[in-house]
Short mmCIF file of C-alpha atoms and ligand atoms in Angstrom, two decimals:
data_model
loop_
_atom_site.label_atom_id
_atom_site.label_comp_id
_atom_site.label_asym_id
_atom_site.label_seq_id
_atom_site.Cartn_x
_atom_site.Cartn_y
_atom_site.Cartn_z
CA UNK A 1 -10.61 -2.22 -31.49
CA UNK A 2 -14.14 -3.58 -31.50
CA UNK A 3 -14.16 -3.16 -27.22
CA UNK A 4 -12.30 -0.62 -25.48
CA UNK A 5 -10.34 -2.53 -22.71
CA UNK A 6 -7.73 -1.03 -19.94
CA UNK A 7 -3.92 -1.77 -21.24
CA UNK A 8 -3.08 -5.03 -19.95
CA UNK A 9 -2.09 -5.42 -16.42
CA UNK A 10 -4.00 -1.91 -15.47
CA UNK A 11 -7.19 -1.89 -14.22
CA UNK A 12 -10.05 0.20 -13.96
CA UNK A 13 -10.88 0.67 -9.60
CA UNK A 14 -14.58 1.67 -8.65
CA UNK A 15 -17.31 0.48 -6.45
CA UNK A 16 -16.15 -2.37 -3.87
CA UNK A 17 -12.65 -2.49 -4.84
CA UNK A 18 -12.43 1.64 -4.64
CA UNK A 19 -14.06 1.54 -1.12
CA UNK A 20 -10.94 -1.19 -0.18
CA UNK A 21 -8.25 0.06 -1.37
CA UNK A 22 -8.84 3.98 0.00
CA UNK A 23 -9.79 2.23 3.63
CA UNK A 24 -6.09 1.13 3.78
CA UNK A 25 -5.10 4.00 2.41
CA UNK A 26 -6.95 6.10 5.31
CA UNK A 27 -5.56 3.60 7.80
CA UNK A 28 -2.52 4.16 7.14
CA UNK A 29 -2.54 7.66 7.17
CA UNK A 30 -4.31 7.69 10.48
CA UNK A 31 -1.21 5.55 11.82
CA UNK A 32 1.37 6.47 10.44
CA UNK A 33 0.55 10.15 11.60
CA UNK A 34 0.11 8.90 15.29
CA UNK A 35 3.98 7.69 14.59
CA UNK A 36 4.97 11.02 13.51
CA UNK A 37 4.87 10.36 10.03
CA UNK A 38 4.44 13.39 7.37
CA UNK A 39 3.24 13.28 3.87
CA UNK A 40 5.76 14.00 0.84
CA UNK A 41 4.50 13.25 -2.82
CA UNK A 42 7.27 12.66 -5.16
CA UNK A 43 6.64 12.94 -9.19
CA UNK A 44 5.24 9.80 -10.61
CA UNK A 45 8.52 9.61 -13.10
CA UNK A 46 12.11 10.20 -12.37
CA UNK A 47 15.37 10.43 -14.72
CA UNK A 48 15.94 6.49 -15.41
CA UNK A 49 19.39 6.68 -13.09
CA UNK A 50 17.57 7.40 -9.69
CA UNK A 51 16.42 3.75 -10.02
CA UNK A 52 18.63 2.27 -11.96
CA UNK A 53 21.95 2.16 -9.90
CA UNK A 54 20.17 1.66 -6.12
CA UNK A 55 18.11 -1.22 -6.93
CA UNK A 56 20.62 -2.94 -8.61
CA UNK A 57 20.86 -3.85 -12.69
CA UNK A 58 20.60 -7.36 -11.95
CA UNK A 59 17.37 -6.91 -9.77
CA UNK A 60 14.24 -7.98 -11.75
CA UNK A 61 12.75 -4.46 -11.11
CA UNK A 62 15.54 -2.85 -13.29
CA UNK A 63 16.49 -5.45 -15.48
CA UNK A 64 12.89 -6.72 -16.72
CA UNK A 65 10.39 -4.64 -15.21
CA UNK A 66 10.70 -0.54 -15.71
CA UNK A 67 8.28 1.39 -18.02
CA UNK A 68 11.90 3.30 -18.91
CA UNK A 69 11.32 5.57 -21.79
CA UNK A 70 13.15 8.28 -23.80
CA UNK A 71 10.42 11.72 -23.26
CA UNK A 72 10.24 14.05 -26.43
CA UNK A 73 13.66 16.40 -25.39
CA UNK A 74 15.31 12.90 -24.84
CA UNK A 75 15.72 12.10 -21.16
CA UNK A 76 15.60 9.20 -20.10
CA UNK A 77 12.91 8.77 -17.69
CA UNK A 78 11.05 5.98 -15.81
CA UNK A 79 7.58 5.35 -14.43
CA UNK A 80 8.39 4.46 -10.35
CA UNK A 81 8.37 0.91 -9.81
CA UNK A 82 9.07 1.64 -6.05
CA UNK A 83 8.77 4.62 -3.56
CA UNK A 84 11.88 4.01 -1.86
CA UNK A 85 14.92 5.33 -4.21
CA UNK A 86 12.71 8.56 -5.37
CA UNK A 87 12.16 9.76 -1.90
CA UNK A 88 15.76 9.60 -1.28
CA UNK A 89 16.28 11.72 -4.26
CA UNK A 90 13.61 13.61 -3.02
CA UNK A 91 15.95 14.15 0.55
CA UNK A 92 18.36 15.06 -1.33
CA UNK A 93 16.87 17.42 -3.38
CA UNK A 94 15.48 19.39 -1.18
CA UNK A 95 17.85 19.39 2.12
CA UNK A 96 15.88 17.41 3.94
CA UNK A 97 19.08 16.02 5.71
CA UNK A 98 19.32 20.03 8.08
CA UNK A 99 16.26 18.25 10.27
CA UNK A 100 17.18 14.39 11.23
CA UNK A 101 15.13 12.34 11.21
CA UNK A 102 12.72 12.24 8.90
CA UNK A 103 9.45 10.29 9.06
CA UNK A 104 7.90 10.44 5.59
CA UNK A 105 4.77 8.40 3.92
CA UNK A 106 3.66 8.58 0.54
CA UNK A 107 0.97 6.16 -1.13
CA UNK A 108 0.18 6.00 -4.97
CA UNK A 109 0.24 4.40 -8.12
CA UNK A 110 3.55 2.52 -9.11
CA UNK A 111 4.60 0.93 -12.81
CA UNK A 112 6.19 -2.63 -12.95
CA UNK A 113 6.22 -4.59 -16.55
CA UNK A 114 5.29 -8.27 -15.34
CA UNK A 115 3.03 -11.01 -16.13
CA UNK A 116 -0.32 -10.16 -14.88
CA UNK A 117 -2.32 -12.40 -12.44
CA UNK A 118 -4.51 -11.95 -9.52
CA UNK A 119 -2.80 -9.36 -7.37
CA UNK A 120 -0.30 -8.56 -9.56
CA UNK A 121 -0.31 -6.24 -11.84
CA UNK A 122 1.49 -3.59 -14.22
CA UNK A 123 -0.04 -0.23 -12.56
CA UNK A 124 -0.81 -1.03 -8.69
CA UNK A 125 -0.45 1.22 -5.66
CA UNK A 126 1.39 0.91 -2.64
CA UNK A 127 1.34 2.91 0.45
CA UNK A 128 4.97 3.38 1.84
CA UNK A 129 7.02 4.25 4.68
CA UNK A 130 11.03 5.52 5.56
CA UNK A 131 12.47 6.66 8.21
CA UNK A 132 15.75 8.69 6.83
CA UNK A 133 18.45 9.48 9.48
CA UNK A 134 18.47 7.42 12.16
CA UNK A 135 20.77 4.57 12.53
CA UNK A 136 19.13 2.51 15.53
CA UNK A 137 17.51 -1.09 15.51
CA UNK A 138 15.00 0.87 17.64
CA UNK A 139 14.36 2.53 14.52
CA UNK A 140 13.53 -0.54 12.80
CA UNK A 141 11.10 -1.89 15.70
CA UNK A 142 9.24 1.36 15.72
CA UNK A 143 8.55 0.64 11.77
CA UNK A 144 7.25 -2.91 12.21
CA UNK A 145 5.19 -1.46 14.78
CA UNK A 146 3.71 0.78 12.60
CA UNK A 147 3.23 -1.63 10.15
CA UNK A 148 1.41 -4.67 12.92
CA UNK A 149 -0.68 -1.61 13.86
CA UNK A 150 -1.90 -0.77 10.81
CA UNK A 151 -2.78 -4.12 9.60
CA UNK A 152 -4.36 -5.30 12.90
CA UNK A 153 -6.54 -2.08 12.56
CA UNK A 154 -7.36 -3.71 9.29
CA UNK A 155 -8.36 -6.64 10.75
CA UNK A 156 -6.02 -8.55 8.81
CA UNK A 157 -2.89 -8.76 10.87
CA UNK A 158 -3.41 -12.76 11.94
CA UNK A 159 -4.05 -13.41 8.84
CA UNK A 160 0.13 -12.75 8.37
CA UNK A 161 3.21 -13.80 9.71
CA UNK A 162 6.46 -11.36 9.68
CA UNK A 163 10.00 -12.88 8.34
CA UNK A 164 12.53 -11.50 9.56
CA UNK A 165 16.28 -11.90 8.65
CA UNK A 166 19.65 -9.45 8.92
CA UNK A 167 21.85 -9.14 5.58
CA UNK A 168 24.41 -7.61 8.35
CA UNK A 169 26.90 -5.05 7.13
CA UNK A 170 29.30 -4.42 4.76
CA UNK A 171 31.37 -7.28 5.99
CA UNK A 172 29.29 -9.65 6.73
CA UNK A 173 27.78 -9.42 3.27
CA UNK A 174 31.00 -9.61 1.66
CA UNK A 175 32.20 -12.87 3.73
CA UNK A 176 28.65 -14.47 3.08
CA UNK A 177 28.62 -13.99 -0.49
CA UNK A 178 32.55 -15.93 -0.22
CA UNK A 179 30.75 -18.77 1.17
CA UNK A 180 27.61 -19.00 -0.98
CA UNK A 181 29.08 -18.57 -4.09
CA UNK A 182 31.41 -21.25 -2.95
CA UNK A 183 28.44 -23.48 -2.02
CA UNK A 184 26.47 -22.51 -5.44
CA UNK A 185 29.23 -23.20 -7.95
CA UNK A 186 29.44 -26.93 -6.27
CA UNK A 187 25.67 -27.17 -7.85
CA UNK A 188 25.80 -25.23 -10.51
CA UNK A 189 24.65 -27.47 -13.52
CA UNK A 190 21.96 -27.87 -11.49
CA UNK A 191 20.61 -24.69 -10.91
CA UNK A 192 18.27 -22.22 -13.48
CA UNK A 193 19.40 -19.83 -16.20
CA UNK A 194 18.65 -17.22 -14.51
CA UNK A 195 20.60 -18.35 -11.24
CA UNK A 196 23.95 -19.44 -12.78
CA UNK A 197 23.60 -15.48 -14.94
CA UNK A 198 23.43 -14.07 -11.24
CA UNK A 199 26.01 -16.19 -9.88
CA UNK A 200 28.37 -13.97 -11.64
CA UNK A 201 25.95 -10.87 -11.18
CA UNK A 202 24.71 -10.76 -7.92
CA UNK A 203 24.45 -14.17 -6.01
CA UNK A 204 22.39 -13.37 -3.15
CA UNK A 205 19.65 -12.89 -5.35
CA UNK A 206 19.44 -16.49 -6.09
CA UNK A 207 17.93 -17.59 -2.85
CA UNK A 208 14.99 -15.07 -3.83
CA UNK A 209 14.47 -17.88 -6.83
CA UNK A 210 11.25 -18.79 -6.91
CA UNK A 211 12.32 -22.07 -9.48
CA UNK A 212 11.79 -25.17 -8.08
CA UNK A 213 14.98 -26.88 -8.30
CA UNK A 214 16.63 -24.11 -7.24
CA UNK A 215 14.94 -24.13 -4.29
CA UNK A 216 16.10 -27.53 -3.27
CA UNK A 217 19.35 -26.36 -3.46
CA UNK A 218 19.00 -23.24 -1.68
CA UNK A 219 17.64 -25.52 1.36
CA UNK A 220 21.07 -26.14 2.02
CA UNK A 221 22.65 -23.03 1.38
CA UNK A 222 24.83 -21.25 4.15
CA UNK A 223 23.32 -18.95 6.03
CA UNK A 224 24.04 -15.49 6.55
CA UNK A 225 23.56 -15.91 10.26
CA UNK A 226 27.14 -17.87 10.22
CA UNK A 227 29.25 -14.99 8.29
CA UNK A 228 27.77 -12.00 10.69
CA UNK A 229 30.00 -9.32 12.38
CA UNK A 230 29.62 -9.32 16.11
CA UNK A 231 28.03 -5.88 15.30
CA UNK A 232 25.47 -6.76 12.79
CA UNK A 233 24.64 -9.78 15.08
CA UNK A 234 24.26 -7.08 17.97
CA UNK A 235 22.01 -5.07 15.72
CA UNK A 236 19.23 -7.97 14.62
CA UNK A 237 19.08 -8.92 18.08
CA UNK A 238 17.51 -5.60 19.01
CA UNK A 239 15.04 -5.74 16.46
CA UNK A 240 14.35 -9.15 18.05
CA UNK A 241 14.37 -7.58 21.52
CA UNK A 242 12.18 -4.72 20.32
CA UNK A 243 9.38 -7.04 18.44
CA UNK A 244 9.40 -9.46 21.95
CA UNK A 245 8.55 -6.61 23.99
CA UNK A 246 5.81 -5.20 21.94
CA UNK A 247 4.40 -8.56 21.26
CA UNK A 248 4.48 -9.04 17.71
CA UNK A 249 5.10 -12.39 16.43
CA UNK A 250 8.09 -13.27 13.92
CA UNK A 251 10.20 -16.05 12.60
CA UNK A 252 13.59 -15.46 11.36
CA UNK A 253 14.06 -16.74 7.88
CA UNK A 254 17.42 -16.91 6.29
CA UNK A 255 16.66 -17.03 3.08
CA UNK A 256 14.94 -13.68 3.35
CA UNK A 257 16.82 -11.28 0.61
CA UNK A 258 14.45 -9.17 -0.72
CA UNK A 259 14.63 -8.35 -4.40
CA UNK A 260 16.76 -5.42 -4.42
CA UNK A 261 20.34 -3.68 -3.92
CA UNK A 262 19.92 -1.55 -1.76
CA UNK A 263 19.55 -3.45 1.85
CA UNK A 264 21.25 -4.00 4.69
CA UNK A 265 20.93 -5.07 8.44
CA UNK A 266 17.17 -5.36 8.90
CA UNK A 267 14.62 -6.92 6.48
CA UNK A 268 11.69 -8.32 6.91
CA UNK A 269 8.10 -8.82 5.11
CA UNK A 270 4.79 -10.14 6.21
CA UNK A 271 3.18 -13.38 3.90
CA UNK A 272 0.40 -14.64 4.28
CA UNK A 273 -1.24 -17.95 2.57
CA UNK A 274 -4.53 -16.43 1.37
CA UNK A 275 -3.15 -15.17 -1.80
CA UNK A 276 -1.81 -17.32 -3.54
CA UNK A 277 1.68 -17.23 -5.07
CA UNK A 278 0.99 -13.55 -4.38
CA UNK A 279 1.81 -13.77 -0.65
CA UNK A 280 4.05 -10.46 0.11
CA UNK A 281 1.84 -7.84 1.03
CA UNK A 282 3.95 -5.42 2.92
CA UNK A 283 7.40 -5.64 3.00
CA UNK A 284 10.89 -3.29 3.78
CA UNK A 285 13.92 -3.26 5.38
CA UNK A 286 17.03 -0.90 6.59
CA UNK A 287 19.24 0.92 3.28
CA UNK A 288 22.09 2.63 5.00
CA UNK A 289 24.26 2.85 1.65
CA UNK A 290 21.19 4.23 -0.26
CA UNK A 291 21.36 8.53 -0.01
CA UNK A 292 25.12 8.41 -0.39
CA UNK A 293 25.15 6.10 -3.12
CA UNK A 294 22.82 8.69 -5.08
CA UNK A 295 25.04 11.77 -4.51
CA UNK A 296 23.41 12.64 -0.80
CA UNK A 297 25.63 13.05 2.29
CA UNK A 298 25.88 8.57 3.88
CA UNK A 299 22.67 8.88 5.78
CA UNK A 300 21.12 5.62 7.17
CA UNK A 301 17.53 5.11 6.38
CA UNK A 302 14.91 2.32 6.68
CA UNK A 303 11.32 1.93 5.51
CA UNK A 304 8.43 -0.48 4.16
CA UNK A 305 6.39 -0.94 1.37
CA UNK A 306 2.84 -2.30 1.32
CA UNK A 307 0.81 -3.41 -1.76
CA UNK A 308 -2.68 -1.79 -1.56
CA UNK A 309 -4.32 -4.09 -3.46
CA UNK A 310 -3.00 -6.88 -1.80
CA UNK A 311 -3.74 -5.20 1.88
CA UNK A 312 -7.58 -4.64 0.40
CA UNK A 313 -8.36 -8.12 -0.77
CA UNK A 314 -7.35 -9.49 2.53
CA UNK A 315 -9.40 -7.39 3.83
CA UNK A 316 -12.65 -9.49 5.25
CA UNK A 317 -15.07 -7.04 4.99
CA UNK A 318 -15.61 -4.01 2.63
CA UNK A 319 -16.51 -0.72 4.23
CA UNK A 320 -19.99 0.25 3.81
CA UNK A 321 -21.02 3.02 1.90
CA UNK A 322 -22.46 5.52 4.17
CA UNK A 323 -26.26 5.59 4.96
CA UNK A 324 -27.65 9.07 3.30
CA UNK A 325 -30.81 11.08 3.51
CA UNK A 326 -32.36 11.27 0.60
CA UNK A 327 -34.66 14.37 -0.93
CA UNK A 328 -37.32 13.83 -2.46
CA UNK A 329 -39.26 16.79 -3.97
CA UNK A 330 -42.47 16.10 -5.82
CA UNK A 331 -43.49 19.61 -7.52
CA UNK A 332 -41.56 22.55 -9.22
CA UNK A 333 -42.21 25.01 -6.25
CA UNK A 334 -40.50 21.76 -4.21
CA UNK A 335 -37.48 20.90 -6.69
CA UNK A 336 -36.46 24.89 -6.08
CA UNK A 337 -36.86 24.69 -2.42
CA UNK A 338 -35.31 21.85 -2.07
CA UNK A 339 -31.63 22.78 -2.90
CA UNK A 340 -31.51 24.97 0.32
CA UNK A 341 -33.22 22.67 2.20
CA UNK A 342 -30.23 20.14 0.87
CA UNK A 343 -27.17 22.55 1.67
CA UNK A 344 -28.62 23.49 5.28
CA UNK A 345 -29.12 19.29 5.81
CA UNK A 346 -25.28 19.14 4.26
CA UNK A 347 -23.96 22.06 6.64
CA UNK A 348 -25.21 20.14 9.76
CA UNK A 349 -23.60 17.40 8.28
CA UNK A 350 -25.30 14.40 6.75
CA UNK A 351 -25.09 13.13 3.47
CA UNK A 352 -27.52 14.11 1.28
CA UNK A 353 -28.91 13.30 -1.98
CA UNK A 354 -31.32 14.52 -4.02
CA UNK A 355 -33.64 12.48 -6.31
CA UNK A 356 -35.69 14.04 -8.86
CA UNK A 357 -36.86 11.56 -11.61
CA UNK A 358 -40.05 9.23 -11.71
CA UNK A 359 -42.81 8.68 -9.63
CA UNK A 360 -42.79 8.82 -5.09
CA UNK A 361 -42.79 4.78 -5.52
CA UNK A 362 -39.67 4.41 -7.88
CA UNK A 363 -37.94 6.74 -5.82
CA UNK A 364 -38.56 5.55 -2.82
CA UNK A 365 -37.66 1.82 -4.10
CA UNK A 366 -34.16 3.38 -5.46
CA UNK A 367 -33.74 4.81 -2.23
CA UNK A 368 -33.96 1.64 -0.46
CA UNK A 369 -31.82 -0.44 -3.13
CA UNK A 370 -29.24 2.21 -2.41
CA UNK A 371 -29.60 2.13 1.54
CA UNK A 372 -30.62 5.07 1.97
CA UNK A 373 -31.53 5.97 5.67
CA UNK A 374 -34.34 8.43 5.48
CA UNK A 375 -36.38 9.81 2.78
CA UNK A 376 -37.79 13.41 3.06
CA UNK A 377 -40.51 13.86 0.43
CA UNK A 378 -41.49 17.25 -0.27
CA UNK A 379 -45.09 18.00 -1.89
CA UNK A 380 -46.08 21.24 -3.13
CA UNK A 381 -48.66 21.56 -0.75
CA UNK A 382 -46.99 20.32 2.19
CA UNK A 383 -44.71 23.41 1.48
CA UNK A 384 -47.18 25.89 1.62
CA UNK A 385 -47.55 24.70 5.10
CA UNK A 386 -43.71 25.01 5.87
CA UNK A 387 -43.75 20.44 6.53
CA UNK A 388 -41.87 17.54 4.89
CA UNK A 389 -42.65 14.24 5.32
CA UNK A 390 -39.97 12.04 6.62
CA UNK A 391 -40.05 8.64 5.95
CA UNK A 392 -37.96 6.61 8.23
CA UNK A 393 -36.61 4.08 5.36
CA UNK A 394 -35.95 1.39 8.01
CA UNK A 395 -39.01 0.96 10.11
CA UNK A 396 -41.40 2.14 7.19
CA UNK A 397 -42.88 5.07 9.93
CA UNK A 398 -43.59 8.25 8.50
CA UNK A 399 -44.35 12.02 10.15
CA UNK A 400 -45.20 15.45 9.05
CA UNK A 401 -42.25 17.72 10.19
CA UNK A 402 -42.00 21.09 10.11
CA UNK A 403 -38.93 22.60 7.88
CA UNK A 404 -37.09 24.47 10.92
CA UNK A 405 -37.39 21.33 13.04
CA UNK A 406 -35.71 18.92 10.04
CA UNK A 407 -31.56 18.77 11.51
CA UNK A 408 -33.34 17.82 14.63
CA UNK A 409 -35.70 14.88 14.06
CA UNK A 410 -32.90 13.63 11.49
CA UNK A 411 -30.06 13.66 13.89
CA UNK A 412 -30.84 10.95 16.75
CA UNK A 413 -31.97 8.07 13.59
CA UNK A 414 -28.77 9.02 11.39
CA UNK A 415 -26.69 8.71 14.54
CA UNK A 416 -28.44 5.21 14.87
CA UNK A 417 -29.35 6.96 18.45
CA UNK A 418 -33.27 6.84 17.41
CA UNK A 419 -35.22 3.62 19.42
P1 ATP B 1 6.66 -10.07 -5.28
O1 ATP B 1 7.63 -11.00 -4.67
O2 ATP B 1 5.23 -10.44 -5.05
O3 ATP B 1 6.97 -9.76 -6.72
P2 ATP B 1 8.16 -7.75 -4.55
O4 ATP B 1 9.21 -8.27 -3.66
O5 ATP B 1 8.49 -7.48 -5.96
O6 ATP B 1 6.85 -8.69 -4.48
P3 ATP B 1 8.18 -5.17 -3.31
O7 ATP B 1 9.08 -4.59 -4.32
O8 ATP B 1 8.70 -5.46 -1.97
O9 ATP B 1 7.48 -6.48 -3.89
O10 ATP B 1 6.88 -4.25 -3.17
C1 ATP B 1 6.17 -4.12 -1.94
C2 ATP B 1 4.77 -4.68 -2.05
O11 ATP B 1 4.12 -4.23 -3.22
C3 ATP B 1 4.72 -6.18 -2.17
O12 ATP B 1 4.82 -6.77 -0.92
C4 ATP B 1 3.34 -6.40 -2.77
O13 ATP B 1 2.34 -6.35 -1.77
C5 ATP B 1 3.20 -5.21 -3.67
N1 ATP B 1 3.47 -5.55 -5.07
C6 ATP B 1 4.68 -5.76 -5.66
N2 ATP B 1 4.54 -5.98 -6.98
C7 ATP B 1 3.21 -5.92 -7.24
C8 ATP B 1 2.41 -6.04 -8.43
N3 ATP B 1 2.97 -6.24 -9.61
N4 ATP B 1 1.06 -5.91 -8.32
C9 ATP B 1 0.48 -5.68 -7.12
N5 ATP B 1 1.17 -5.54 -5.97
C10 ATP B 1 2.52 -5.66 -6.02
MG1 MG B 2 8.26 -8.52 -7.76
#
């Protein structure tokens, strides 16, 4: 290996992209809190099964995509490709199901085996969201409101629209997937490898296809609108009802499946056009067969994932790096007395940084490239006298100021209070 490169599809995060991608995560935390959400971290690998029934065998996630491996005392175990089905383990697990409901959120990395391209890739991170135990549409609306909040704190919520579509219940599924199949097999010469395998496997997942000519035949496809119970029909017009009254724009789109098992009722996801074929960036939907079909007591649930990648490069700005005060001691007596003088700057709370190599003029020019706010050069002399100089890196003034007297000069010009 003459260069030492990341494994392909992973990606080494620093700087700009960093500084992105832990903005969305702190949004999200910050709103997801105000919705009563509470943290649970669930191990980065799980026995293979956890995933492996719930998303489905025919879903691309389990039948291409998982980092599945045997571990050295021979358990099968997988890499998460997904938040969803481990948390629900996780409920399980731990009898989560004495205190209904519960809000959880979890962010972090997750493992998928595809073809790598811009905003996709084989290690990425999502931030995620379920709501396990409550059965309502309400439920739903309260999610997507989470969701619109976070992104419009982003500043990237216009820059989206939210699908929307029902896969009803039980029944309706069942009748639906009568009168697809029925539609599909009148076409099917015509349709891709992969759809005719999952006409036998799991037909709904066809009008996911992203192959052309399947497409065209999809256009005409029933919809599962026509098959619904009066009851599931009930339910999606709540979540409609719900979004109206909260102002958050949607169109319903029929061909809306999502790409796994597990989903019923409600899903939804929000596109957008400025990435490309990668236009999902956050994207859920209701799983009331989910906990019982992994061993739990039948407990409805529904939840959302978000790609944080995907949120951060839609992102229009990056978040600054915060403007520090830089130290600058000139002398041996200074370099000593300047780690105190550092801590007590740190304990009233600015960000400080100490710079101890080359001459007042390098220093001061690194301290500029780097933004820095204020420089406070200490001399050996000046210290005798109990005074700093402190160089206002903005306007270019600079005063003698005595030690004690530091916190207060800096405070009004890191505030950005100073005139
Ligand atoms: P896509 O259709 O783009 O493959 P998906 O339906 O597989 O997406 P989900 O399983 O719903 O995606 O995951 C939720 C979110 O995670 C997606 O909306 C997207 O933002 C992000 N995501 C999914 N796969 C990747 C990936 N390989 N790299 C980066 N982000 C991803
Ligand atoms: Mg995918």
């Amino acid at each position: 290996m003459s260069k030492l490169q990341p494994a392909r599809g992973t990606r080494d995060i620093y700087g700009e992209d960093a500084r992105r991608m832990a903005a969305v995560v702190d949004c999200f935390k910050a709103t997801a809190t105000q919705y009563g959400f509470e943290e649970i971290q669930t191990p980065i690998f799980e026995f293979t099964e956890v995933f492996k029934r719930p998303l489905g065998e025919a879903s691309d996630i389990v039948s291409k995509e998982m980092y599945s491996f045997e571990d050295r005392g021979g358990e099968e175990v997988t890499l998460r490709p997904e938040f969803t089905a481990g948390i629900c383990r996780a409920f399980i697990s731990n009898g989560m199901q004495q205190s209904l409901p519960q809000r959880l959120m979890a962010w972090g990395p997750v493992f998928r085996y595809e073809r790598p391209q811009k905003g996709r890739y084989r290690q990425f991170h999502q931030i995620d969201a379920e709501i396990l135990g409550a059965d309502s549409p309400e439920t739903d609306v309260d999610l997507i409101a989470l969701a619109w909040r976070m992104m419009k704190q982003l500043g990237i919520a216009d820059d989206t629209v939210l699908h929307l579509n029902s896969l009803g219940d039980a029944e309706s599924r069942q009748q639906y997937r009568v009168a697809l199949v029925e539609y599909l097999n009148q076409h099917k010469d015509n349709l891709s490898e992969d759809s005719q395998r999952r006409l036998e496997t799991n037909p709904l997942r066809i009008l996911d296809s992203k192959n052309e000519g399947d497409r065209e035949i999809i256009k005409d496809a029933p919809s599962v609108e026509d098959h619904m119970t009066e009851e599931a029909a009930a339910f999606i017009a709540s979540v409609q009802n719900g979004l109206t009254a909260l102002g958050i724009p949607y169109v319903m789109d029929d061909k809306l499946v999502r790409g796994l098992d597990y989903y019923n009722h409600t899903v939804f996801e929000f596109i957008t056009t400025a990435l490309g074929a990668q236009g999902t960036v956050l994207a859920g939907g209701r799983f009331d067969g989910l906990v019982s079909q992994l061993g739990g007591a039948p407990t409805p649930g529904v939840g959302f994932a978000g790609g944080i990648e995907r949120l951060a490069m839609l992102m229009k700005a990056a978040p600054a790096v915060a403007r520090s005060v830089v130290l600058l001691p000139m002398g041996e007596a200074a370099t000593l007395k300047a780690f105190p003088i550092g801590e007590e700057l740190r304990d009233a709370g600015f960000d400080v940084v100490a710079d101890r190599s080359g001459n007042l003029k390098k220093r001061l020019n690194r301290a500029n490239k780097n933004n820095a706010r204020v420089a406070i050069i200490l001399g050996d002399n000046e210290l005798e006298q109990g005074v700093a100089q402190v160089k206002d890196l903005d306007s270019g003034e600079q005063t003698d100021v005595a030690l004690d007297m530091l916190k207060t000069v800096l405070a009004p010009i890191m505030s950005g209070d100073a005139e």
